[in-house]
Short mmCIF file of C-alpha atoms in Angstrom, two decimals:
data_model
loop_
_atom_site.label_atom_id
_atom_site.label_comp_id
_atom_site.label_asym_id
_atom_site.label_seq_id
_atom_site.Cartn_x
_atom_site.Cartn_y
_atom_site.Cartn_z
CA UNK A 1 49.24 111.22 117.86
CA UNK A 2 47.63 110.12 115.65
CA UNK A 3 48.55 106.50 113.29
CA UNK A 4 49.14 109.41 110.28
CA UNK A 5 51.05 111.51 112.46
CA UNK A 6 53.61 108.66 114.00
CA UNK A 7 53.82 106.73 110.61
CA UNK A 8 55.43 110.65 108.91
CA UNK A 9 57.65 110.88 112.82
CA UNK A 10 58.87 106.97 111.47
CA UNK A 11 59.41 107.80 108.19
CA UNK A 12 61.37 110.85 109.14
CA UNK A 13 63.56 109.35 111.88
CA UNK A 14 64.69 106.51 109.32
CA UNK A 15 65.56 109.06 106.86
CA UNK A 16 67.95 110.97 109.31
CA UNK A 17 69.24 107.81 109.99
CA UNK A 18 70.22 106.37 106.53
CA UNK A 19 71.84 110.31 105.75
CA UNK A 20 73.35 110.04 109.56
CA UNK A 21 74.44 106.64 107.57
CA UNK A 22 75.67 107.51 104.52
CA UNK A 23 77.37 110.42 106.36
CA UNK A 24 79.15 108.24 107.95
CA UNK A 25 80.55 105.91 105.78
CA UNK A 26 81.65 109.13 103.18
CA UNK A 27 84.10 109.41 106.13
CA UNK A 28 87.32 106.94 105.35
CA UNK A 29 89.59 105.96 108.06
CA UNK A 30 93.03 105.51 107.12
CA UNK A 31 95.78 104.10 109.64
CA UNK A 32 99.74 105.07 108.02
CA UNK A 33 102.36 103.66 109.76
CA UNK A 34 106.16 104.47 109.18
CA UNK A 35 108.99 102.31 111.11
CA UNK A 36 111.45 105.48 111.08
CA UNK A 37 111.21 108.85 112.89
CA UNK A 38 110.99 112.61 111.50
CA UNK A 39 113.68 113.52 108.83
CA UNK A 40 114.00 109.82 107.20
CA UNK A 41 113.29 109.16 103.62
CA UNK A 42 110.54 106.99 104.66
CA UNK A 43 109.15 109.39 107.20
CA UNK A 44 109.59 112.32 104.82
CA UNK A 45 107.24 110.85 102.02
CA UNK A 46 104.93 109.55 104.36
CA UNK A 47 104.50 112.67 106.31
CA UNK A 48 104.10 114.78 102.81
CA UNK A 49 101.81 112.10 101.84
CA UNK A 50 99.65 112.71 104.91
CA UNK A 51 99.68 116.28 104.68
CA UNK A 52 98.75 116.75 100.91
CA UNK A 53 95.83 114.14 101.47
CA UNK A 54 94.38 115.77 104.67
CA UNK A 55 94.66 119.25 103.24
CA UNK A 56 93.02 117.97 99.56
CA UNK A 57 90.14 115.49 101.04
CA UNK A 58 89.67 117.59 104.34
CA UNK A 59 86.88 115.75 105.93
CA UNK A 60 86.39 113.22 103.42
CA UNK A 61 89.27 111.30 105.57
CA UNK A 62 90.73 110.62 109.40
CA UNK A 63 93.89 109.75 108.86
CA UNK A 64 95.93 108.34 112.11
CA UNK A 65 99.64 108.49 111.70
CA UNK A 66 102.08 105.91 113.45
CA UNK A 67 105.80 106.88 113.25
CA UNK A 68 109.10 105.97 114.72
CA UNK A 69 107.95 102.19 114.84
CA UNK A 70 105.26 102.60 117.19
CA UNK A 71 103.24 99.80 115.31
CA UNK A 72 106.72 97.82 114.17
CA UNK A 73 109.46 97.70 112.20
CA UNK A 74 109.52 97.84 108.52
CA UNK A 75 109.10 93.51 108.49
CA UNK A 76 106.03 93.68 110.77
CA UNK A 77 104.16 97.18 108.90
CA UNK A 78 104.96 94.55 105.33
CA UNK A 79 102.51 91.83 107.37
CA UNK A 80 100.10 94.49 108.86
CA UNK A 81 99.26 96.38 105.51
CA UNK A 82 98.95 92.79 103.62
CA UNK A 83 96.53 91.93 106.34
CA UNK A 84 94.33 95.40 106.55
CA UNK A 85 95.99 96.12 109.90
CA UNK A 86 97.65 99.20 108.16
CA UNK A 87 96.29 100.69 105.32
CA UNK A 88 99.24 102.92 103.70
CA UNK A 89 103.53 102.25 104.33
CA UNK A 90 106.21 103.38 102.96
CA UNK A 91 108.10 100.26 101.93
CA UNK A 92 112.10 100.29 101.50
CA UNK A 93 114.59 97.10 100.36
CA UNK A 94 112.08 95.13 102.21
CA UNK A 95 109.82 95.09 99.84
CA UNK A 96 111.71 92.01 97.53
CA UNK A 97 110.29 89.84 100.70
CA UNK A 98 107.12 90.27 99.34
CA UNK A 99 108.03 90.39 95.59
CA UNK A 100 111.20 88.89 94.34
CA UNK A 101 110.52 91.13 90.87
CA UNK A 102 112.04 93.83 93.49
CA UNK A 103 115.29 91.74 93.44
CA UNK A 104 116.45 94.23 90.61
CA UNK A 105 117.36 96.73 92.84
CA UNK A 106 119.79 94.36 94.56
CA UNK A 107 121.81 94.05 91.22
CA UNK A 108 124.43 96.49 91.57
CA UNK A 109 125.40 99.27 89.14
CA UNK A 110 121.53 98.91 87.01
CA UNK A 111 120.97 102.40 86.93
CA UNK A 112 123.70 105.22 85.93
CA UNK A 113 121.92 107.78 87.36
CA UNK A 114 119.07 109.11 89.57
CA UNK A 115 117.61 110.49 86.86
CA UNK A 116 117.36 107.38 85.15
CA UNK A 117 116.45 105.02 88.08
CA UNK A 118 113.22 107.85 88.61
CA UNK A 119 112.37 107.56 84.92
CA UNK A 120 112.08 104.26 85.13
CA UNK A 121 109.99 104.07 87.57
CA UNK A 122 107.42 106.21 86.63
CA UNK A 123 107.35 104.94 83.86
CA UNK A 124 106.76 101.54 82.22
CA UNK A 125 109.01 99.52 84.95
CA UNK A 126 107.19 100.72 87.75
CA UNK A 127 104.12 100.01 86.03
CA UNK A 128 105.10 95.90 85.67
CA UNK A 129 106.22 96.60 89.44
CA UNK A 130 102.82 97.68 90.09
CA UNK A 131 101.06 95.29 88.60
CA UNK A 132 103.48 92.60 89.82
CA UNK A 133 103.35 94.24 93.79
CA UNK A 134 99.35 94.33 93.49
CA UNK A 135 99.03 89.98 92.19
CA UNK A 136 101.83 89.48 94.47
CA UNK A 137 100.49 90.87 97.58
CA UNK A 138 97.50 92.45 97.13
CA UNK A 139 99.15 96.16 97.69
CA UNK A 140 98.62 98.96 95.08
CA UNK A 141 101.84 101.63 94.84
CA UNK A 142 100.85 104.97 94.75
CA UNK A 143 103.68 106.30 93.67
CA UNK A 144 107.71 105.42 93.78
CA UNK A 145 110.32 107.73 95.86
CA UNK A 146 113.76 107.58 96.27
CA UNK A 147 115.95 106.74 99.03
CA UNK A 148 118.88 107.04 96.77
CA UNK A 149 121.94 105.53 95.75
CA UNK A 150 123.73 103.34 99.02
CA UNK A 151 127.02 103.73 100.68
CA UNK A 152 129.25 101.52 102.68
CA UNK A 153 130.57 102.66 105.90
CA UNK A 154 132.98 100.46 108.31
CA UNK A 155 135.37 100.73 110.74
CA UNK A 156 137.90 98.69 109.07
CA UNK A 157 139.54 100.45 106.18
CA UNK A 158 138.40 102.87 103.30
CA UNK A 159 136.58 100.51 100.29
CA UNK A 160 138.87 100.92 97.27
CA UNK A 161 138.09 97.61 95.55
CA UNK A 162 135.63 95.02 96.54
CA UNK A 163 138.46 93.13 97.85
CA UNK A 164 138.56 95.28 100.30
CA UNK A 165 135.16 93.97 101.72
CA UNK A 166 136.91 90.46 102.59
CA UNK A 167 135.87 89.69 105.67
CA UNK A 168 134.10 93.05 106.44
CA UNK A 169 129.85 91.86 108.74
CA UNK A 170 127.74 94.84 107.07
CA UNK A 171 124.13 95.53 107.87
CA UNK A 172 122.29 94.28 105.28
CA UNK A 173 118.26 94.99 105.27
CA UNK A 174 116.66 91.34 105.00
CA UNK A 175 116.42 91.00 101.30
CA UNK A 176 118.26 87.70 99.91
CA UNK A 177 119.39 89.10 96.99
CA UNK A 178 121.64 91.64 98.26
CA UNK A 179 122.56 89.36 101.18
CA UNK A 180 123.74 87.05 98.23
CA UNK A 181 125.12 90.14 96.68
CA UNK A 182 127.45 90.76 99.40
CA UNK A 183 128.77 87.40 100.49
CA UNK A 184 129.92 87.18 96.59
CA UNK A 185 131.74 89.88 97.21
CA UNK A 186 133.27 88.62 100.55
CA UNK A 187 131.05 90.03 102.92
CA UNK A 188 129.92 89.06 106.04
CA UNK A 189 126.02 90.37 105.33
CA UNK A 190 124.23 90.65 108.54
CA UNK A 191 120.52 91.32 108.61
CA UNK A 192 119.40 93.68 111.68
CA UNK A 193 116.67 96.03 112.05
CA UNK A 194 117.79 99.58 111.35
CA UNK A 195 116.89 100.62 114.30
CA UNK A 196 119.45 98.72 116.15
CA UNK A 197 122.56 99.24 114.05
CA UNK A 198 123.93 102.09 116.16
CA UNK A 199 124.17 100.48 119.26
CA UNK A 200 125.53 97.19 117.31
CA UNK A 201 128.60 99.20 115.35
CA UNK A 202 128.93 101.00 118.59
CA UNK A 203 129.90 98.10 120.60
CA UNK A 204 131.70 96.39 117.45
CA UNK A 205 128.96 93.56 117.07
CA UNK A 206 129.18 95.28 113.26
CA UNK A 207 131.91 96.16 111.34
CA UNK A 208 129.71 98.49 108.87
CA UNK A 209 126.23 98.85 107.39
CA UNK A 210 125.26 100.22 103.51
CA UNK A 211 122.62 102.61 102.98
CA UNK A 212 122.18 106.25 101.48
CA UNK A 213 123.52 109.04 102.82
CA UNK A 214 120.58 110.69 104.07
CA UNK A 215 119.78 107.28 106.86
CA UNK A 216 123.29 107.47 107.73
CA UNK A 217 122.86 111.20 108.97
CA UNK A 218 119.11 110.96 110.21
CA UNK A 219 120.32 107.42 112.26
CA UNK A 220 123.49 109.19 113.47
CA UNK A 221 125.78 106.29 111.70
CA UNK A 222 128.70 108.19 111.08
CA UNK A 223 129.26 109.41 114.79
CA UNK A 224 130.31 105.64 114.78
CA UNK A 225 132.10 104.66 111.83
CA UNK A 226 135.52 105.60 110.74
CA UNK A 227 134.75 105.57 107.13
CA UNK A 228 132.53 106.18 104.33
CA UNK A 229 132.90 104.93 100.74
CA UNK A 230 130.77 106.53 97.82
CA UNK A 231 130.21 102.97 96.38
CA UNK A 232 126.88 104.05 94.44
CA UNK A 233 126.29 100.46 94.64
CA UNK A 234 122.41 100.19 94.54
CA UNK A 235 119.84 102.67 93.99
CA UNK A 236 116.92 102.28 96.71
CA UNK A 237 113.75 103.62 95.85
CA UNK A 238 110.39 103.76 98.28
CA UNK A 239 107.36 102.22 97.23
CA UNK A 240 104.72 103.82 98.91
CA UNK A 241 101.98 101.62 99.45
CA UNK A 242 98.54 100.72 100.69
CA UNK A 243 96.63 97.67 101.25
CA UNK A 244 95.14 96.43 98.40
CA UNK A 245 91.24 96.51 99.59
CA UNK A 246 90.89 99.54 100.90
CA UNK A 247 92.45 101.26 97.55
CA UNK A 248 89.39 99.31 95.83
CA UNK A 249 87.02 100.65 98.98
CA UNK A 250 87.87 104.19 97.91
CA UNK A 251 85.73 106.60 95.29
CA UNK A 252 87.74 107.44 91.95
CA UNK A 253 87.92 110.87 93.00
CA UNK A 254 89.86 110.36 96.23
CA UNK A 255 91.88 107.44 94.62
CA UNK A 256 92.76 110.47 92.52
CA UNK A 257 93.43 112.43 95.67
CA UNK A 258 95.66 109.47 96.74
CA UNK A 259 97.99 109.31 94.23
CA UNK A 260 98.59 113.04 93.84
CA UNK A 261 99.45 113.23 97.01
CA UNK A 262 101.73 110.69 96.82
CA UNK A 263 103.45 112.03 93.87
CA UNK A 264 103.91 114.99 96.76
CA UNK A 265 105.42 112.40 98.86
CA UNK A 266 107.74 111.33 96.27
CA UNK A 267 108.85 114.31 95.25
CA UNK A 268 109.47 115.47 98.67
CA UNK A 269 112.44 112.74 98.93
CA UNK A 270 113.67 113.02 95.92
CA UNK A 271 114.46 116.59 96.56
CA UNK A 272 115.82 115.16 100.18
CA UNK A 273 118.14 113.34 98.40
CA UNK A 274 119.69 115.96 96.09
CA UNK A 275 119.95 117.84 99.07
CA UNK A 276 121.86 114.92 101.17
CA UNK A 277 124.22 114.22 98.33
CA UNK A 278 124.99 118.01 98.05
CA UNK A 279 125.75 119.01 101.40
CA UNK A 280 126.15 115.80 103.32
CA UNK A 281 129.44 114.96 102.48
CA UNK A 282 131.68 117.93 103.89
CA UNK A 283 129.61 117.22 106.95
CA UNK A 284 130.89 113.93 107.53
CA UNK A 285 134.39 114.84 106.84
CA UNK A 286 134.14 117.72 109.44
CA UNK A 287 132.75 115.13 111.72
CA UNK A 288 136.12 113.35 111.51
CA UNK A 289 135.36 110.68 108.74
CA UNK A 290 137.07 109.84 105.35
CA UNK A 291 135.10 109.91 102.60
CA UNK A 292 136.44 108.14 99.50
CA UNK A 293 135.76 107.32 95.95
CA UNK A 294 136.26 103.67 95.01
CA UNK A 295 136.98 102.06 91.79
CA UNK A 296 133.83 101.69 90.59
CA UNK A 297 135.19 99.77 87.00
CA UNK A 298 136.12 96.84 89.16
CA UNK A 299 133.60 97.06 91.36
CA UNK A 300 130.94 96.84 87.83
CA UNK A 301 133.08 93.99 86.40
CA UNK A 302 132.97 91.65 90.20
CA UNK A 303 128.77 92.50 89.94
CA UNK A 304 128.10 90.72 86.77
CA UNK A 305 127.94 87.35 88.21
CA UNK A 306 125.25 88.58 90.81
CA UNK A 307 123.51 90.25 87.82
CA UNK A 308 123.41 86.81 86.47
CA UNK A 309 122.38 84.79 89.64
CA UNK A 310 119.53 87.90 90.44
CA UNK A 311 118.59 87.14 86.47
CA UNK A 312 117.43 83.30 87.32
CA UNK A 313 115.35 84.52 90.68
CA UNK A 314 113.52 86.96 89.15
CA UNK A 315 113.79 85.43 85.46
CA UNK A 316 116.13 86.28 82.58
CA UNK A 317 112.95 87.53 80.59
CA UNK A 318 112.22 89.85 82.94
CA UNK A 319 115.76 90.78 83.44
CA UNK A 320 116.55 91.23 80.06
CA UNK A 321 113.55 93.93 80.10
CA UNK A 322 114.32 95.13 83.32
CA UNK A 323 117.88 96.20 80.94
CA UNK A 324 116.27 97.50 77.93
CA UNK A 325 114.34 100.14 80.27
CA UNK A 326 117.24 100.86 82.13
CA UNK A 327 119.81 101.57 79.10
#
C-alpha cells in the first residue's frame, strides 16, 4: 500500500474513533438511589422518575437504580449526592441538614391544606428553596413531591392535647428543628434511621414515632403501635435532587426531559398521599389501632413559640416571607 493509501486509512480510522467517542459521550449514566423499599413515597417518586426518563430519553441515558438502602440511609445518600457518588436522590425531612431554610417544614401548622402546600412549592416558595439548596449544597431541585401531613403514633396513650406528649420517647428524623419542636412540646424526641424504628417500637426502646400515614403503612409501624393520632402537625415534601455538576453537564434537551420526568414522579406521590389518607384510617382501625383526632386548636396555640424559634434560625425575614406565601 502506498503512502497515500495509508494516509486515507489513517484519516478514516481517526474519524471512526472520533465518531465512536462522540457516541459514547452522548450517553449519560445516572446513579439513582433511595433509602426505602417499593411502596414508600420516596421510592415511588424515584421509581416513577426513572421509568418516565427511561421512556423519554431512551438510549441517551443509562439509569443505575439502587433502592432499599443498598447505598446507605438518607444521611449517607445526602453525602453521596453532594460528592457525586450518586446523581439523583429523593430527600425527606433530613434535607434540612443541608440547608437550614428547609427548617420551615418543622414549623407546626404552617400549611392549612395539602393544596396550599403544593401551590407554594410549585410556585415562589419552591423557587426560593431550590435556589438556596443549589447555593448551599450544590444540589439542583428537580421537583417537590409529597410525603404529606404527619401523624403521631405511640403505645402509651392517645394524643388529644400537647400535654399528652409529655415524656413520650418519639422517633424523629435528624432535623434539629424537628427535635427542638417536640422538646418544646414536652416529648423526648429520639433521632433514628427509619429502618430501625419497627424493632425499637416492638422492643419498647421507643414509645412512638411521627410520620405520614403512608409511611406508617409501608414500614408496618401500625403493627407495633396501639394509638395513631391525626395531629397533621407538619407537612413534609419530598425534594428530588440532582448533583449540581451532573445537572450542568446535561444538554438543555436532556435537562427538559429530566424535569418532566421529575414532575411525573412528584404527581405520583401526591396521588399516593391522597389515596393513603382516604383509605388507611379504616385499615388501621380494622387492625386494632385506636385512631383519634386531637384538639388542633390547643396544638396551634402551643406551636406559636416554636414558630418564633424557627424564625430565628431561618431569619425572621424569610419566615415572614414564607407566612406571606402560605396564607
